[in-house]
PDB file of C-alpha atoms in Angstrom:
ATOM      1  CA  UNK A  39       0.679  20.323 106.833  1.00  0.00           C
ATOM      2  CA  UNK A  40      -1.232  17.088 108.046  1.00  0.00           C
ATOM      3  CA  UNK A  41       1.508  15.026 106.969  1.00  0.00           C
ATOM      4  CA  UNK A  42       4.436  17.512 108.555  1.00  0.00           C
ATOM      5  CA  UNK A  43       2.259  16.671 111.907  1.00  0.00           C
ATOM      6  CA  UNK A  44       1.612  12.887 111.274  1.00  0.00           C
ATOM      7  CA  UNK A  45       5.693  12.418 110.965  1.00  0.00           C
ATOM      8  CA  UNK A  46       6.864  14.605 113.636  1.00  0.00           C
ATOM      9  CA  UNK A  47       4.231  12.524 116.365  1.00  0.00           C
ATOM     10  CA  UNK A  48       6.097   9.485 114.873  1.00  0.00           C
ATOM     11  CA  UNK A  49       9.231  10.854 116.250  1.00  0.00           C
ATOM     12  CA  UNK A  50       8.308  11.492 119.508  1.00  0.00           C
ATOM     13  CA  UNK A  51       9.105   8.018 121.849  1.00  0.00           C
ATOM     14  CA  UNK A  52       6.037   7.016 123.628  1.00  0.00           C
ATOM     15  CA  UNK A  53       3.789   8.907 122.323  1.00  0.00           C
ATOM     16  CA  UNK A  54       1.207   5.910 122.155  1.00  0.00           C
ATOM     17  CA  UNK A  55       1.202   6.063 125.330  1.00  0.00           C
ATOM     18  CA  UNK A  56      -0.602   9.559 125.764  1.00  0.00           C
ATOM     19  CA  UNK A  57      -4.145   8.766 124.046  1.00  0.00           C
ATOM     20  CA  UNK A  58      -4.319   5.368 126.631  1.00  0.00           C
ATOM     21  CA  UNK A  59      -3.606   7.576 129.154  1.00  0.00           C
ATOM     22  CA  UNK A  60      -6.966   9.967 128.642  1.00  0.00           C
ATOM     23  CA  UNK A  61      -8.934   7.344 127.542  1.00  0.00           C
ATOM     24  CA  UNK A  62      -7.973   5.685 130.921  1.00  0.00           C
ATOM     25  CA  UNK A  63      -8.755   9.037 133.232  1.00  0.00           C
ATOM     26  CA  UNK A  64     -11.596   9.488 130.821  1.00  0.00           C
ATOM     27  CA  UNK A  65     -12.979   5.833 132.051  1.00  0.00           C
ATOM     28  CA  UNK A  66     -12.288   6.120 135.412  1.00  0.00           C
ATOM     29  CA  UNK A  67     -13.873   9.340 136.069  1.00  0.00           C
ATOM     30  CA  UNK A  68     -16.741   8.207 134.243  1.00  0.00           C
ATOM     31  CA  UNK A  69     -17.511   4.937 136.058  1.00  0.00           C
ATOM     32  CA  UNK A  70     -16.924   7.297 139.535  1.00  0.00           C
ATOM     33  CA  UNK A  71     -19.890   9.588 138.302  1.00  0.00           C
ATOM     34  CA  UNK A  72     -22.244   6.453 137.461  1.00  0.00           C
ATOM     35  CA  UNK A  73     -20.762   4.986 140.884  1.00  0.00           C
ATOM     36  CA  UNK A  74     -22.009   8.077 142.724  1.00  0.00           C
ATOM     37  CA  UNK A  75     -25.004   8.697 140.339  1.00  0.00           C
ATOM     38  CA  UNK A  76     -26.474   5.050 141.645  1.00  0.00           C
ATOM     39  CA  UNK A  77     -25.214   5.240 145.546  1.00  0.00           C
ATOM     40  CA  UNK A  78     -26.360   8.887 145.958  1.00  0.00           C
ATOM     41  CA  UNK A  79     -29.266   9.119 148.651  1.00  0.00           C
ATOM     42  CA  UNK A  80     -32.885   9.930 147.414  1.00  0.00           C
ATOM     43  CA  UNK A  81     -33.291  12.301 150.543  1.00  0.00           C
ATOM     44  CA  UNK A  82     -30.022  14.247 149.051  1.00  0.00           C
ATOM     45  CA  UNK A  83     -31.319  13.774 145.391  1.00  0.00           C
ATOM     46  CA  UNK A  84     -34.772  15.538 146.047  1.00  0.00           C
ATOM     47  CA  UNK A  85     -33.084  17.882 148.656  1.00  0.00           C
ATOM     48  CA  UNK A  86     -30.560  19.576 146.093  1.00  0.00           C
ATOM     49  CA  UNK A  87     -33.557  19.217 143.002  1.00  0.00           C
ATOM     50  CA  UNK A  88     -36.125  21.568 145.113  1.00  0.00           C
ATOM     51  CA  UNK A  89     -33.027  24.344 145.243  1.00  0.00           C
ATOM     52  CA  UNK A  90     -33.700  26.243 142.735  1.00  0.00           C
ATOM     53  CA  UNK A  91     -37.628  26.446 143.652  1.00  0.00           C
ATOM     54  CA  UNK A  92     -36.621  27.727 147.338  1.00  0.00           C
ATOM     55  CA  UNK A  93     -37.576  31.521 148.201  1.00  0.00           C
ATOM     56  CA  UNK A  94     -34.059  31.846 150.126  1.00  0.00           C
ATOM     57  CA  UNK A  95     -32.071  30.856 147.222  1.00  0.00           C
ATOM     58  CA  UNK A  96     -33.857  33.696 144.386  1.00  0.00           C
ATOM     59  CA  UNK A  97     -31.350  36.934 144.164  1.00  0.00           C
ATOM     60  CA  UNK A  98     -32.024  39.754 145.719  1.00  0.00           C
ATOM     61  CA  UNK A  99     -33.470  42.719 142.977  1.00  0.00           C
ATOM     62  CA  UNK A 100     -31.361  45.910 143.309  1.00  0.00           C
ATOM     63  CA  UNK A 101     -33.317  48.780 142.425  1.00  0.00           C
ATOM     64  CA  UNK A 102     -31.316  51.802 140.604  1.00  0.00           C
TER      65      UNK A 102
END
């Protein structure tokens, strides 16, 4: 079965050119999150961490 797949990806023209292709959008997106990781604001950092702590934020309890 393997080798049925392995021949019929051989026939395909430019094929190589798929795997660069994610490896490329898998880079780039990547080095935008370490980007915006590093140039983020510590006001905004410590403002969206305390979120889940906030009393406005916790669901309301519906009683049945």
């Amino acid at each position: 079965m393997l080798k049925f797949v392995k021949n019929h990806m051989e026939s395909i023209e430019g094929i190589a050119t798929y795997p660069m292709i994610s490896l490329l959008i898998f880079f780039v997106f990547f080095a935008l999150l370490f980007w915006w990781v590093f140039t983020a604001g510590k006001d905004y950092i410590k403002e969206v961490s305390e979120l889940p702590l906030e009393k406005d934020n916790q669901p309301k309890e519906e009683v049945l």
